mmCIF file with all atom_site columns, C-alpha atoms in Angstrom:
data_model
loop_
_atom_site.group_PDB
_atom_site.id
_atom_site.type_symbol
_atom_site.label_atom_id
_atom_site.label_alt_id
_atom_site.label_comp_id
_atom_site.label_asym_id
_atom_site.label_entity_id
_atom_site.label_seq_id
_atom_site.pdbx_PDB_ins_code
_atom_site.Cartn_x
_atom_site.Cartn_y
_atom_site.Cartn_z
_atom_site.occupancy
_atom_site.B_iso_or_equiv
_atom_site.pdbx_formal_charge
_atom_site.auth_seq_id
_atom_site.auth_comp_id
_atom_site.auth_asym_id
_atom_site.auth_atom_id
_atom_site.pdbx_PDB_model_num
ATOM 1   C CA . MET A 1 1   ? 31.514 -57.425 86.889 1.00 0.00 ? 1   MET A CA 1
ATOM 2   C CA . PRO A 1 2   ? 34.706 -55.352 87.086 1.00 0.00 ? 2   PRO A CA 1
ATOM 3   C CA . GLN A 1 3   ? 38.058 -57.143 86.898 1.00 0.00 ? 3   GLN A CA 1
ATOM 4   C CA . ASP A 1 4   ? 41.379 -56.345 88.495 1.00 0.00 ? 4   ASP A CA 1
ATOM 5   C CA . LEU A 1 5   ? 43.589 -54.558 85.970 1.00 0.00 ? 5   LEU A CA 1
ATOM 6   C CA . ASP A 1 6   ? 46.349 -57.169 86.361 1.00 0.00 ? 6   ASP A CA 1
ATOM 7   C CA . ASP A 1 7   ? 43.867 -59.926 85.486 1.00 0.00 ? 7   ASP A CA 1
ATOM 8   C CA . THR A 1 8   ? 42.981 -58.261 82.176 1.00 0.00 ? 8   THR A CA 1
ATOM 9   C CA . VAL A 1 9   ? 46.508 -58.561 80.796 1.00 0.00 ? 9   VAL A CA 1
ATOM 10  C CA . THR A 1 10  ? 46.400 -61.901 79.050 1.00 0.00 ? 10  THR A CA 1
ATOM 11  C CA . GLY A 1 11  ? 49.361 -61.664 76.710 1.00 0.00 ? 11  GLY A CA 1
ATOM 12  C CA . SER A 1 12  ? 47.015 -62.090 73.777 1.00 0.00 ? 12  SER A CA 1
ATOM 13  C CA . THR A 1 13  ? 48.103 -61.128 70.299 1.00 0.00 ? 13  THR A CA 1
ATOM 14  C CA . GLU A 1 14  ? 47.371 -57.559 69.254 1.00 0.00 ? 14  GLU A CA 1
ATOM 15  C CA . LEU A 1 15  ? 45.173 -56.741 66.259 1.00 0.00 ? 15  LEU A CA 1
ATOM 16  C CA . VAL A 1 16  ? 46.258 -53.500 64.600 1.00 0.00 ? 16  VAL A CA 1
ATOM 17  C CA . PHE A 1 17  ? 43.596 -51.803 62.491 1.00 0.00 ? 17  PHE A CA 1
ATOM 18  C CA . PRO A 1 18  ? 44.384 -49.082 59.892 1.00 0.00 ? 18  PRO A CA 1
ATOM 19  C CA . ASP A 1 19  ? 43.384 -46.143 62.112 1.00 0.00 ? 19  ASP A CA 1
ATOM 20  C CA . ASP A 1 20  ? 45.909 -47.321 64.732 1.00 0.00 ? 20  ASP A CA 1
ATOM 21  C CA . ALA A 1 21  ? 48.623 -48.505 62.362 1.00 0.00 ? 21  ALA A CA 1
ATOM 22  C CA . THR A 1 22  ? 51.167 -45.710 62.542 1.00 0.00 ? 22  THR A CA 1
ATOM 23  C CA . GLY A 1 23  ? 54.386 -47.062 63.977 1.00 0.00 ? 23  GLY A CA 1
ATOM 24  C CA . THR A 1 24  ? 57.201 -49.483 63.306 1.00 0.00 ? 24  THR A CA 1
ATOM 25  C CA . PHE A 1 25  ? 56.595 -53.145 62.569 1.00 0.00 ? 25  PHE A CA 1
ATOM 26  C CA . ARG A 1 26  ? 58.771 -56.148 61.731 1.00 0.00 ? 26  ARG A CA 1
ATOM 27  C CA . LEU A 1 27  ? 57.437 -58.651 59.207 1.00 0.00 ? 27  LEU A CA 1
ATOM 28  C CA . ARG A 1 28  ? 57.307 -62.081 60.907 1.00 0.00 ? 28  ARG A CA 1
ATOM 29  C CA . GLU A 1 29  ? 56.739 -63.916 57.644 1.00 0.00 ? 29  GLU A CA 1
ATOM 30  C CA . PRO A 1 30  ? 56.025 -62.794 54.073 1.00 0.00 ? 30  PRO A CA 1
ATOM 31  C CA . MET A 1 31  ? 52.508 -64.225 54.080 1.00 0.00 ? 31  MET A CA 1
ATOM 32  C CA . VAL A 1 32  ? 49.042 -62.647 53.954 1.00 0.00 ? 32  VAL A CA 1
ATOM 33  C CA . TYR A 1 33  ? 46.198 -64.243 55.904 1.00 0.00 ? 33  TYR A CA 1
ATOM 34  C CA . ASP A 1 34  ? 42.446 -63.927 55.468 1.00 0.00 ? 34  ASP A CA 1
ATOM 35  C CA . ALA A 1 35  ? 40.425 -62.842 58.495 1.00 0.00 ? 35  ALA A CA 1
ATOM 36  C CA . GLU A 1 36  ? 39.092 -66.387 58.977 1.00 0.00 ? 36  GLU A CA 1
ATOM 37  C CA . GLU A 1 37  ? 42.646 -67.746 59.219 1.00 0.00 ? 37  GLU A CA 1
ATOM 38  C CA . VAL A 1 38  ? 43.530 -65.115 61.831 1.00 0.00 ? 38  VAL A CA 1
ATOM 39  C CA . GLN A 1 39  ? 40.397 -66.035 63.777 1.00 0.00 ? 39  GLN A CA 1
ATOM 40  C CA . ASP A 1 40  ? 41.529 -69.675 63.760 1.00 0.00 ? 40  ASP A CA 1
ATOM 41  C CA . GLU A 1 41  ? 45.041 -68.673 64.932 1.00 0.00 ? 41  GLU A CA 1
ATOM 42  C CA . LEU A 1 42  ? 43.673 -66.545 67.762 1.00 0.00 ? 42  LEU A CA 1
ATOM 43  C CA . GLY A 1 43  ? 40.656 -68.669 68.665 1.00 0.00 ? 43  GLY A CA 1
ATOM 44  C CA . THR A 1 44  ? 38.295 -65.675 68.431 1.00 0.00 ? 44  THR A CA 1
ATOM 45  C CA . ASP A 1 45  ? 35.641 -64.296 66.116 1.00 0.00 ? 45  ASP A CA 1
ATOM 46  C CA . ILE A 1 46  ? 37.641 -61.124 65.455 1.00 0.00 ? 46  ILE A CA 1
ATOM 47  C CA . PRO A 1 47  ? 38.689 -59.936 62.872 1.00 0.00 ? 47  PRO A CA 1
ATOM 48  C CA . GLN A 1 48  ? 35.692 -60.492 60.658 1.00 0.00 ? 48  GLN A CA 1
ATOM 49  C CA . PHE A 1 49  ? 37.100 -59.362 57.299 1.00 0.00 ? 49  PHE A CA 1
ATOM 50  C CA . GLY A 1 50  ? 40.190 -58.185 55.475 1.00 0.00 ? 50  GLY A CA 1
ATOM 51  C CA . LYS A 1 51  ? 43.729 -59.337 54.813 1.00 0.00 ? 51  LYS A CA 1
ATOM 52  C CA . TRP A 1 52  ? 46.252 -59.494 57.652 1.00 0.00 ? 52  TRP A CA 1
ATOM 53  C CA . LEU A 1 53  ? 50.045 -59.581 57.984 1.00 0.00 ? 53  LEU A CA 1
ATOM 54  C CA . PRO A 1 54  ? 51.816 -61.341 60.860 1.00 0.00 ? 54  PRO A CA 1
ATOM 55  C CA . VAL A 1 55  ? 54.128 -58.727 62.354 1.00 0.00 ? 55  VAL A CA 1
ATOM 56  C CA . GLU A 1 56  ? 56.064 -57.921 65.486 1.00 0.00 ? 56  GLU A CA 1
ATOM 57  C CA . MET A 1 57  ? 55.245 -54.643 67.222 1.00 0.00 ? 57  MET A CA 1
ATOM 58  C CA . ASP A 1 58  ? 57.146 -53.427 70.283 1.00 0.00 ? 58  ASP A CA 1
ATOM 59  C CA . GLY A 1 59  ? 58.662 -56.899 70.672 1.00 0.00 ? 59  GLY A CA 1
ATOM 60  C CA . GLU A 1 60  ? 55.261 -58.643 70.691 1.00 0.00 ? 60  GLU A CA 1
ATOM 61  C CA . ASP A 1 61  ? 53.474 -60.661 68.018 1.00 0.00 ? 61  ASP A CA 1
ATOM 62  C CA . ALA A 1 62  ? 50.642 -58.801 66.309 1.00 0.00 ? 62  ALA A CA 1
ATOM 63  C CA . TRP A 1 63  ? 48.396 -58.966 63.259 1.00 0.00 ? 63  TRP A CA 1
ATOM 64  C CA . LEU A 1 64  ? 48.378 -55.880 61.038 1.00 0.00 ? 64  LEU A CA 1
ATOM 65  C CA . SER A 1 65  ? 45.400 -55.095 58.829 1.00 0.00 ? 65  SER A CA 1
ATOM 66  C CA . ALA A 1 66  ? 46.807 -54.964 55.300 1.00 0.00 ? 66  ALA A CA 1
ATOM 67  C CA . PRO A 1 67  ? 44.720 -53.100 52.734 1.00 0.00 ? 67  PRO A CA 1
ATOM 68  C CA . SER A 1 68  ? 45.769 -53.625 49.135 1.00 0.00 ? 68  SER A CA 1
ATOM 69  C CA . GLN A 1 69  ? 47.631 -50.302 49.015 1.00 0.00 ? 69  GLN A CA 1
ATOM 70  C CA . LEU A 1 70  ? 49.931 -51.396 51.870 1.00 0.00 ? 70  LEU A CA 1
ATOM 71  C CA . ARG A 1 71  ? 50.490 -54.835 50.343 1.00 0.00 ? 71  ARG A CA 1
ATOM 72  C CA . GLU A 1 72  ? 51.324 -53.234 46.988 1.00 0.00 ? 72  GLU A CA 1
ATOM 73  C CA . ILE A 1 73  ? 54.004 -51.005 48.552 1.00 0.00 ? 73  ILE A CA 1
ATOM 74  C CA . LEU A 1 74  ? 55.570 -53.908 50.454 1.00 0.00 ? 74  LEU A CA 1
ATOM 75  C CA . VAL A 1 75  ? 55.713 -56.025 47.280 1.00 0.00 ? 75  VAL A CA 1
ATOM 76  C CA . GLU A 1 76  ? 57.077 -53.180 45.130 1.00 0.00 ? 76  GLU A CA 1
ATOM 77  C CA . GLU A 1 77  ? 59.755 -52.541 47.739 1.00 0.00 ? 77  GLU A CA 1
ATOM 78  C CA . SER A 1 78  ? 60.612 -56.267 47.964 1.00 0.00 ? 78  SER A CA 1
ATOM 79  C CA . ILE A 1 79  ? 60.275 -56.386 51.736 1.00 0.00 ? 79  ILE A CA 1
ATOM 80  C CA . GLN A 1 80  ? 62.176 -59.270 53.261 1.00 0.00 ? 80  GLN A CA 1
ATOM 81  C CA . ASN A 1 81  ? 61.173 -61.581 56.092 1.00 0.00 ? 81  ASN A CA 1
ATOM 82  C CA . GLY A 1 82  ? 62.157 -59.943 59.389 1.00 0.00 ? 82  GLY A CA 1
ATOM 83  C CA . GLU A 1 83  ? 62.616 -56.499 57.839 1.00 0.00 ? 83  GLU A CA 1
ATOM 84  C CA . ARG A 1 84  ? 61.297 -53.455 59.695 1.00 0.00 ? 84  ARG A CA 1
ATOM 85  C CA . PHE A 1 85  ? 58.932 -50.956 58.117 1.00 0.00 ? 85  PHE A CA 1
ATOM 86  C CA . ARG A 1 86  ? 57.349 -47.839 59.542 1.00 0.00 ? 86  ARG A CA 1
ATOM 87  C CA . ILE A 1 87  ? 53.837 -46.766 58.601 1.00 0.00 ? 87  ILE A CA 1
ATOM 88  C CA . GLU A 1 88  ? 53.744 -42.984 58.623 1.00 0.00 ? 88  GLU A CA 1
ATOM 89  C CA . LYS A 1 89  ? 50.140 -42.793 57.448 1.00 0.00 ? 89  LYS A CA 1
ATOM 90  C CA . MET A 1 90  ? 47.355 -45.253 56.678 1.00 0.00 ? 90  MET A CA 1
ATOM 91  C CA . ARG A 1 91  ? 43.905 -43.769 56.379 1.00 0.00 ? 91  ARG A CA 1
ATOM 92  C CA . LYS A 1 92  ? 40.921 -44.041 54.064 1.00 0.00 ? 92  LYS A CA 1
ATOM 93  C CA . ARG A 1 93  ? 40.648 -41.489 51.316 1.00 0.00 ? 93  ARG A CA 1
ATOM 94  C CA . GLY A 1 94  ? 36.850 -41.291 51.747 1.00 0.00 ? 94  GLY A CA 1
ATOM 95  C CA . THR A 1 95  ? 34.080 -42.718 53.880 1.00 0.00 ? 95  THR A CA 1
ATOM 96  C CA . GLY A 1 96  ? 32.864 -45.532 51.616 1.00 0.00 ? 96  GLY A CA 1
ATOM 97  C CA . GLN A 1 97  ? 33.652 -49.152 52.400 1.00 0.00 ? 97  GLN A CA 1
ATOM 98  C CA . SER A 1 98  ? 35.547 -49.620 49.126 1.00 0.00 ? 98  SER A CA 1
ATOM 99  C CA . ASP A 1 99  ? 37.392 -46.273 49.172 1.00 0.00 ? 99  ASP A CA 1
ATOM 100 C CA . PRO A 1 100 ? 41.173 -46.708 48.869 1.00 0.00 ? 100 PRO A CA 1
ATOM 101 C CA . TYR A 1 101 ? 43.645 -46.049 51.656 1.00 0.00 ? 101 TYR A CA 1
ATOM 102 C CA . VAL A 1 102 ? 46.368 -43.438 51.562 1.00 0.00 ? 102 VAL A CA 1
ATOM 103 C CA . VAL A 1 103 ? 49.494 -45.219 52.794 1.00 0.00 ? 103 VAL A CA 1
ATOM 104 C CA . GLU A 1 104 ? 52.989 -43.902 53.469 1.00 0.00 ? 104 GLU A CA 1
ATOM 105 C CA . VAL A 1 105 ? 55.713 -46.374 54.445 1.00 0.00 ? 105 VAL A CA 1
ATOM 106 C CA . GLN A 1 106 ? 59.382 -45.954 55.367 1.00 0.00 ? 106 GLN A CA 1
ATOM 107 C CA . PHE A 1 107 ? 62.038 -48.674 55.608 1.00 0.00 ? 107 PHE A CA 1
ATOM 108 C CA . PRO A 1 108 ? 64.324 -47.550 58.463 1.00 0.00 ? 108 PRO A CA 1
ATOM 109 C CA . ASP A 1 109 ? 66.951 -50.298 58.050 1.00 0.00 ? 109 ASP A CA 1
ATOM 110 C CA . ARG A 1 110 ? 67.694 -49.499 54.419 1.00 0.00 ? 110 ARG A CA 1
ATOM 111 C CA . GLU A 1 111 ? 70.667 -47.409 53.409 1.00 0.00 ? 111 GLU A CA 1
ATOM 112 C CA . PRO A 1 112 ? 69.617 -44.253 51.540 1.00 0.00 ? 112 PRO A CA 1
ATOM 113 C CA . ASP A 1 113 ? 72.394 -44.684 48.966 1.00 0.00 ? 113 ASP A CA 1
ATOM 114 C CA . SER A 1 114 ? 71.770 -48.398 48.284 1.00 0.00 ? 114 SER A CA 1
ATOM 115 C CA . GLY A 1 115 ? 69.655 -47.710 45.196 1.00 0.00 ? 115 GLY A CA 1
ATOM 116 C CA . GLN A 1 116 ? 66.527 -48.854 46.994 1.00 0.00 ? 116 GLN A CA 1
ATOM 117 C CA . GLN A 1 117 ? 63.923 -46.329 47.968 1.00 0.00 ? 117 GLN A CA 1
ATOM 118 C CA . THR A 1 118 ? 63.622 -45.781 51.696 1.00 0.00 ? 118 THR A CA 1
ATOM 119 C CA . GLY A 1 119 ? 60.014 -44.671 51.564 1.00 0.00 ? 119 GLY A CA 1
ATOM 120 C CA . LEU A 1 120 ? 57.013 -44.909 49.304 1.00 0.00 ? 120 LEU A CA 1
ATOM 121 C CA . SER A 1 121 ? 53.447 -43.672 49.233 1.00 0.00 ? 121 SER A CA 1
ATOM 122 C CA . GLY A 1 122 ? 50.417 -45.320 47.687 1.00 0.00 ? 122 GLY A CA 1
ATOM 123 C CA . THR A 1 123 ? 46.800 -44.435 47.174 1.00 0.00 ? 123 THR A CA 1
#
C-alpha cells in the first residue's frame, strides 16, 4: 500500500555503498565495524557483508562502506577522529567480487604546506 511521503522519512541512519560514496564525510570515531555489528546498531538485516566506518554526512550520522583500499589510505594519512575527508572516486576496478577498488581521497581541512599530503589514491 502506498505511504504518504512525509511518513517515509524516519530519520534512520544512512548506509553509503561504494557506488554512492563520492562526497565529504566526517569520521565519527576511528573504528571499523563488521556488517553484523552495523546490523545490530541499526536493528536491521542490512548490510549483509563488508567493513563499515561510522561517519557524519551532511550533518547526519551514516555508515560508510569501507573497502580495504579506503581503510589503507585513511590509516596511511593518519586520519583523526572528527576529521573530514572527501571521496573523489571509489569504484571497482573490475566486475569480480574480489576485484580491488580504485579510491581517491582528499583531506579538505589540511594545510597544503603542512608536510602532510592533502590527497591520496589507492588501488
